[in-house]
mmCIF file with all atom_site columns, C-alpha atoms in Angstrom:
data_model
loop_
_atom_site.group_PDB
_atom_site.id
_atom_site.type_symbol
_atom_site.label_atom_id
_atom_site.label_alt_id
_atom_site.label_comp_id
_atom_site.label_asym_id
_atom_site.label_entity_id
_atom_site.label_seq_id
_atom_site.pdbx_PDB_ins_code
_atom_site.Cartn_x
_atom_site.Cartn_y
_atom_site.Cartn_z
_atom_site.occupancy
_atom_site.B_iso_or_equiv
_atom_site.pdbx_formal_charge
_atom_site.auth_seq_id
_atom_site.auth_comp_id
_atom_site.auth_asym_id
_atom_site.auth_atom_id
_atom_site.pdbx_PDB_model_num
ATOM 1   C CA . MET R 1 1   ? 93.077  92.656  119.623 1.00 49.00 ? 7   MET R CA 1
ATOM 2   C CA . ASN R 1 2   ? 89.732  91.934  118.189 1.00 52.00 ? 8   ASN R CA 1
ATOM 3   C CA . ASP R 1 3   ? 89.325  88.916  115.936 1.00 58.00 ? 9   ASP R CA 1
ATOM 4   C CA . ARG R 1 4   ? 85.745  90.034  115.254 1.00 54.00 ? 10  ARG R CA 1
ATOM 5   C CA . LEU R 1 5   ? 87.152  92.957  113.284 1.00 53.00 ? 11  LEU R CA 1
ATOM 6   C CA . ALA R 1 6   ? 89.413  90.905  111.154 1.00 52.00 ? 12  ALA R CA 1
ATOM 7   C CA . GLU R 1 7   ? 86.526  88.428  110.529 1.00 51.00 ? 13  GLU R CA 1
ATOM 8   C CA . LEU R 1 8   ? 84.089  91.301  109.556 1.00 51.00 ? 14  LEU R CA 1
ATOM 9   C CA . TYR R 1 9   ? 86.649  92.930  107.265 1.00 50.00 ? 15  TYR R CA 1
ATOM 10  C CA . ARG R 1 10  ? 87.330  89.712  105.302 1.00 46.00 ? 16  ARG R CA 1
ATOM 11  C CA . GLY R 1 11  ? 83.966  90.096  103.574 1.00 44.00 ? 17  GLY R CA 1
ATOM 12  C CA . VAL R 1 12  ? 84.859  93.538  102.155 1.00 50.00 ? 18  VAL R CA 1
ATOM 13  C CA . ALA R 1 13  ? 85.729  93.618  98.501  1.00 44.00 ? 19  ALA R CA 1
ATOM 14  C CA . THR R 1 14  ? 88.755  95.744  97.657  1.00 50.00 ? 20  THR R CA 1
ATOM 15  C CA . HIS R 1 15  ? 87.976  98.517  95.260  1.00 53.00 ? 21  HIS R CA 1
ATOM 16  C CA . ALA R 1 16  ? 89.145  101.880 94.280  1.00 55.00 ? 22  ALA R CA 1
ATOM 17  C CA . THR R 1 17  ? 87.995  103.690 97.386  1.00 69.00 ? 23  THR R CA 1
ATOM 18  C CA . ALA R 1 18  ? 89.475  101.228 99.929  1.00 73.00 ? 24  ALA R CA 1
ATOM 19  C CA . ASN R 1 19  ? 92.521  103.355 100.703 1.00 78.00 ? 25  ASN R CA 1
ATOM 20  C CA . ALA R 1 20  ? 90.380  106.546 101.049 1.00 86.00 ? 26  ALA R CA 1
ATOM 21  C CA . GLU R 1 21  ? 87.998  104.682 103.299 1.00 89.00 ? 27  GLU R CA 1
ATOM 22  C CA . HIS R 1 22  ? 90.827  103.323 105.389 1.00 85.00 ? 28  HIS R CA 1
ATOM 23  C CA . LEU R 1 23  ? 92.497  106.757 105.729 1.00 89.00 ? 29  LEU R CA 1
ATOM 24  C CA . ALA R 1 24  ? 89.165  108.165 106.909 1.00 94.00 ? 30  ALA R CA 1
ATOM 25  C CA . ALA R 1 25  ? 88.930  105.331 109.414 1.00 93.00 ? 31  ALA R CA 1
ATOM 26  C CA . LEU R 1 26  ? 92.452  106.060 110.640 1.00 93.00 ? 32  LEU R CA 1
ATOM 27  C CA . GLN R 1 27  ? 91.485  109.736 110.906 1.00 96.00 ? 33  GLN R CA 1
ATOM 28  C CA . LEU R 1 28  ? 88.605  108.719 113.037 1.00 96.00 ? 34  LEU R CA 1
ATOM 29  C CA . LEU R 1 29  ? 90.769  106.572 115.292 1.00 96.00 ? 35  LEU R CA 1
ATOM 30  C CA . THR R 1 30  ? 93.418  109.342 115.640 1.00 96.00 ? 36  THR R CA 1
ATOM 31  C CA . LEU R 1 31  ? 90.594  111.833 116.461 1.00 96.00 ? 37  LEU R CA 1
ATOM 32  C CA . VAL R 1 32  ? 89.692  109.589 119.410 1.00 95.00 ? 38  VAL R CA 1
ATOM 33  C CA . MET R 1 33  ? 93.337  109.184 120.385 1.00 93.00 ? 39  MET R CA 1
ATOM 34  C CA . LEU R 1 34  ? 93.889  113.039 120.392 1.00 94.00 ? 40  LEU R CA 1
ATOM 35  C CA . ALA R 1 35  ? 90.557  113.884 122.070 1.00 93.00 ? 41  ALA R CA 1
ATOM 36  C CA . ASP R 1 36  ? 92.360  114.244 125.429 1.00 88.00 ? 42  ASP R CA 1
ATOM 37  C CA . ASN R 1 37  ? 95.227  116.218 123.945 1.00 85.00 ? 43  ASN R CA 1
ATOM 38  C CA . GLU R 1 38  ? 97.591  113.318 124.602 1.00 83.00 ? 44  GLU R CA 1
ATOM 39  C CA . ILE R 1 39  ? 99.262  110.772 122.411 1.00 85.00 ? 45  ILE R CA 1
ATOM 40  C CA . ASN R 1 40  ? 100.521 107.775 124.222 1.00 88.00 ? 46  ASN R CA 1
ATOM 41  C CA . ASP R 1 41  ? 102.152 104.569 122.848 1.00 91.00 ? 47  ASP R CA 1
ATOM 42  C CA . THR R 1 42  ? 99.341  102.391 124.200 1.00 92.00 ? 48  THR R CA 1
ATOM 43  C CA . GLU R 1 43  ? 96.827  104.222 121.978 1.00 91.00 ? 49  GLU R CA 1
ATOM 44  C CA . VAL R 1 44  ? 99.143  104.308 118.993 1.00 91.00 ? 50  VAL R CA 1
ATOM 45  C CA . ASP R 1 45  ? 99.710  100.636 119.302 1.00 92.00 ? 51  ASP R CA 1
ATOM 46  C CA . ALA R 1 46  ? 95.990  100.050 119.475 1.00 92.00 ? 52  ALA R CA 1
ATOM 47  C CA . VAL R 1 47  ? 95.410  102.071 116.310 1.00 91.00 ? 53  VAL R CA 1
ATOM 48  C CA . ARG R 1 48  ? 98.331  100.289 114.571 1.00 89.00 ? 54  ARG R CA 1
ATOM 49  C CA . GLU R 1 49  ? 96.975  96.858  115.476 1.00 89.00 ? 55  GLU R CA 1
ATOM 50  C CA . ILE R 1 50  ? 93.428  97.599  114.265 1.00 88.00 ? 56  ILE R CA 1
ATOM 51  C CA . SER R 1 51  ? 94.722  99.090  111.020 1.00 82.00 ? 57  SER R CA 1
ATOM 52  C CA . GLU R 1 52  ? 96.825  95.958  110.487 1.00 79.00 ? 58  GLU R CA 1
ATOM 53  C CA . GLU R 1 53  ? 93.781  93.731  111.210 1.00 78.00 ? 59  GLU R CA 1
ATOM 54  C CA . TRP R 1 54  ? 91.766  95.641  108.619 1.00 72.00 ? 60  TRP R CA 1
ATOM 55  C CA . ARG R 1 55  ? 94.326  95.980  105.865 1.00 67.00 ? 61  ARG R CA 1
ATOM 56  C CA . GLY R 1 56  ? 97.511  94.076  106.674 1.00 62.00 ? 62  GLY R CA 1
ATOM 57  C CA . ASP R 1 57  ? 100.508 95.123  104.625 1.00 60.00 ? 63  ASP R CA 1
ATOM 58  C CA . GLU R 1 58  ? 98.353  96.738  101.952 1.00 63.00 ? 64  GLU R CA 1
ATOM 59  C CA . PHE R 1 59  ? 97.897  99.877  104.050 1.00 62.00 ? 65  PHE R CA 1
ATOM 60  C CA . PRO R 1 60  ? 101.220 101.624 104.977 1.00 75.00 ? 66  PRO R CA 1
ATOM 61  C CA . PHE R 1 61  ? 100.260 102.633 108.490 1.00 79.00 ? 67  PHE R CA 1
ATOM 62  C CA . GLU R 1 62  ? 103.322 104.678 109.248 1.00 81.00 ? 68  GLU R CA 1
ATOM 63  C CA . GLU R 1 63  ? 102.900 106.578 106.010 1.00 84.00 ? 69  GLU R CA 1
ATOM 64  C CA . TYR R 1 64  ? 99.360  107.604 106.827 1.00 85.00 ? 70  TYR R CA 1
ATOM 65  C CA . LEU R 1 65  ? 99.607  108.086 110.568 1.00 90.00 ? 71  LEU R CA 1
ATOM 66  C CA . ARG R 1 66  ? 101.198 111.564 110.664 1.00 91.00 ? 72  ARG R CA 1
ATOM 67  C CA . PRO R 1 67  ? 98.728  113.109 108.148 1.00 93.00 ? 73  PRO R CA 1
ATOM 68  C CA . ALA R 1 68  ? 95.770  111.536 110.040 1.00 94.00 ? 74  ALA R CA 1
ATOM 69  C CA . ILE R 1 69  ? 97.089  112.955 113.303 1.00 94.00 ? 75  ILE R CA 1
ATOM 70  C CA . GLU R 1 70  ? 97.469  116.464 111.738 1.00 95.00 ? 76  GLU R CA 1
ATOM 71  C CA . ASP R 1 71  ? 93.981  116.315 110.339 1.00 96.00 ? 77  ASP R CA 1
ATOM 72  C CA . ALA R 1 72  ? 92.489  115.253 113.684 1.00 96.00 ? 78  ALA R CA 1
ATOM 73  C CA . ARG R 1 73  ? 94.497  117.946 115.527 1.00 95.00 ? 79  ARG R CA 1
ATOM 74  C CA . LEU R 1 74  ? 93.322  120.661 113.179 1.00 96.00 ? 80  LEU R CA 1
ATOM 75  C CA . ALA R 1 75  ? 89.665  119.610 113.648 1.00 96.00 ? 81  ALA R CA 1
ATOM 76  C CA . ILE R 1 76  ? 90.048  119.682 117.364 1.00 96.00 ? 82  ILE R CA 1
ATOM 77  C CA . GLU R 1 77  ? 91.978  123.054 117.459 1.00 95.00 ? 83  GLU R CA 1
ATOM 78  C CA . ARG R 1 78  ? 89.467  124.758 115.104 1.00 96.00 ? 84  ARG R CA 1
ATOM 79  C CA . ASP R 1 79  ? 86.545  123.254 116.921 1.00 95.00 ? 85  ASP R CA 1
ATOM 80  C CA . ARG R 1 80  ? 85.453  121.409 113.724 1.00 96.00 ? 86  ARG R CA 1
ATOM 81  C CA . VAL R 1 81  ? 85.134  117.910 115.094 1.00 95.00 ? 87  VAL R CA 1
ATOM 82  C CA . VAL R 1 82  ? 81.539  117.440 114.036 1.00 95.00 ? 88  VAL R CA 1
ATOM 83  C CA . GLU R 1 83  ? 82.286  118.625 110.514 1.00 96.00 ? 89  GLU R CA 1
ATOM 84  C CA . PHE R 1 84  ? 85.414  116.393 110.499 1.00 97.00 ? 90  PHE R CA 1
ATOM 85  C CA . LEU R 1 85  ? 83.264  113.360 111.521 1.00 96.00 ? 91  LEU R CA 1
ATOM 86  C CA . ASP R 1 86  ? 80.733  114.324 108.856 1.00 96.00 ? 92  ASP R CA 1
ATOM 87  C CA . GLN R 1 87  ? 83.558  114.195 106.239 1.00 96.00 ? 93  GLN R CA 1
ATOM 88  C CA . ILE R 1 88  ? 84.665  110.754 107.479 1.00 96.00 ? 94  ILE R CA 1
ATOM 89  C CA . ASP R 1 89  ? 81.158  109.538 107.563 1.00 95.00 ? 95  ASP R CA 1
ATOM 90  C CA . ALA R 1 90  ? 80.653  110.588 103.864 1.00 94.00 ? 96  ALA R CA 1
ATOM 91  C CA . THR R 1 91  ? 83.908  108.954 102.793 1.00 93.00 ? 97  THR R CA 1
ATOM 92  C CA . ILE R 1 92  ? 83.286  105.458 104.362 1.00 92.00 ? 98  ILE R CA 1
ATOM 93  C CA . SER R 1 93  ? 80.736  103.530 102.370 1.00 88.00 ? 99  SER R CA 1
ATOM 94  C CA . SER R 1 94  ? 81.667  100.032 103.285 1.00 87.00 ? 100 SER R CA 1
ATOM 95  C CA . ARG R 1 95  ? 78.963  98.573  105.375 1.00 87.00 ? 101 ARG R CA 1
ATOM 96  C CA . VAL R 1 96  ? 81.382  96.181  107.085 1.00 87.00 ? 102 VAL R CA 1
ATOM 97  C CA . LEU R 1 97  ? 83.989  98.884  107.852 1.00 88.00 ? 103 LEU R CA 1
ATOM 98  C CA . ARG R 1 98  ? 81.221  101.142 109.122 1.00 90.00 ? 104 ARG R CA 1
ATOM 99  C CA . SER R 1 99  ? 80.035  98.584  111.491 1.00 88.00 ? 105 SER R CA 1
ATOM 100 C CA . ALA R 1 100 ? 83.482  97.897  113.012 1.00 91.00 ? 106 ALA R CA 1
ATOM 101 C CA . LEU R 1 101 ? 84.342  101.655 113.608 1.00 92.00 ? 107 LEU R CA 1
ATOM 102 C CA . PHE R 1 102 ? 82.537  102.217 116.891 1.00 93.00 ? 108 PHE R CA 1
ATOM 103 C CA . SER R 1 103 ? 84.043  99.126  118.412 1.00 93.00 ? 109 SER R CA 1
ATOM 104 C CA . ALA R 1 104 ? 87.384  100.152 117.239 1.00 94.00 ? 110 ALA R CA 1
ATOM 105 C CA . ALA R 1 105 ? 87.108  103.671 118.530 1.00 95.00 ? 111 ALA R CA 1
ATOM 106 C CA . ARG R 1 106 ? 85.960  102.429 121.840 1.00 94.00 ? 112 ARG R CA 1
ATOM 107 C CA . ASP R 1 107 ? 89.029  100.136 121.838 1.00 94.00 ? 113 ASP R CA 1
ATOM 108 C CA . VAL R 1 108 ? 91.357  103.046 121.217 1.00 94.00 ? 114 VAL R CA 1
ATOM 109 C CA . ALA R 1 109 ? 89.648  105.235 123.853 1.00 93.00 ? 115 ALA R CA 1
ATOM 110 C CA . GLY R 1 110 ? 90.023  102.483 126.361 1.00 93.00 ? 116 GLY R CA 1
ATOM 111 C CA . ALA R 1 111 ? 93.541  101.364 125.463 1.00 92.00 ? 117 ALA R CA 1
ATOM 112 C CA . ASP R 1 112 ? 95.062  103.427 128.253 1.00 89.00 ? 118 ASP R CA 1
ATOM 113 C CA . HIS R 1 113 ? 92.394  102.207 130.757 1.00 90.00 ? 119 HIS R CA 1
ATOM 114 C CA . GLU R 1 114 ? 90.767  105.595 130.952 1.00 88.00 ? 120 GLU R CA 1
ATOM 115 C CA . VAL R 1 115 ? 88.085  107.154 128.881 1.00 92.00 ? 121 VAL R CA 1
ATOM 116 C CA . THR R 1 116 ? 88.077  110.903 129.334 1.00 92.00 ? 122 THR R CA 1
ATOM 117 C CA . PRO R 1 117 ? 85.033  113.072 128.960 1.00 94.00 ? 123 PRO R CA 1
ATOM 118 C CA . GLU R 1 118 ? 86.451  114.392 125.703 1.00 93.00 ? 124 GLU R CA 1
ATOM 119 C CA . GLU R 1 119 ? 86.907  110.835 124.332 1.00 92.00 ? 125 GLU R CA 1
ATOM 120 C CA . GLY R 1 120 ? 83.468  109.976 125.578 1.00 94.00 ? 126 GLY R CA 1
ATOM 121 C CA . SER R 1 121 ? 81.898  112.942 123.695 1.00 94.00 ? 127 SER R CA 1
ATOM 122 C CA . ILE R 1 122 ? 83.681  111.811 120.468 1.00 94.00 ? 128 ILE R CA 1
ATOM 123 C CA . LEU R 1 123 ? 82.537  108.229 121.024 1.00 94.00 ? 129 LEU R CA 1
ATOM 124 C CA . ALA R 1 124 ? 78.995  109.499 121.320 1.00 95.00 ? 130 ALA R CA 1
ATOM 125 C CA . GLU R 1 125 ? 79.262  111.220 117.985 1.00 93.00 ? 131 GLU R CA 1
ATOM 126 C CA . VAL R 1 126 ? 80.771  108.180 116.433 1.00 93.00 ? 132 VAL R CA 1
ATOM 127 C CA . ALA R 1 127 ? 78.079  105.825 117.842 1.00 94.00 ? 133 ALA R CA 1
ATOM 128 C CA . VAL R 1 128 ? 75.359  108.008 116.197 1.00 92.00 ? 134 VAL R CA 1
ATOM 129 C CA . ARG R 1 129 ? 76.971  107.583 112.864 1.00 91.00 ? 135 ARG R CA 1
ATOM 130 C CA . PHE R 1 130 ? 78.655  104.241 112.844 1.00 85.00 ? 136 PHE R CA 1
ATOM 131 C CA . ASP R 1 131 ? 77.039  101.931 115.487 1.00 71.00 ? 137 ASP R CA 1
#
């Protein structure tokens, strides 16, 4: 999908917080995916592909997807999206991962060839923090 993401991620050292950071990144991408209250295969495939580019087999995507979806769903249902993004922001310290997140979120939002106003609002919040 985006060779630039893979190239950027190659420079990140693996460390104790890598899984926590990538879970937070997955939470962010699922938040974008759920913003329009729909989950479609195209968006899930985009999130899976991005996750595999970042971590390969080291990050068990299927194992982390359901909890990330539930966390994002709760944030939306409770109108706590900004706080959820603040938590994600505080978790991700990797400069390289942070710089890739806005592009990845935009790719997920556009995977179904339609960016809804809800997705646009979340993208704006992501841009402020990660672009």
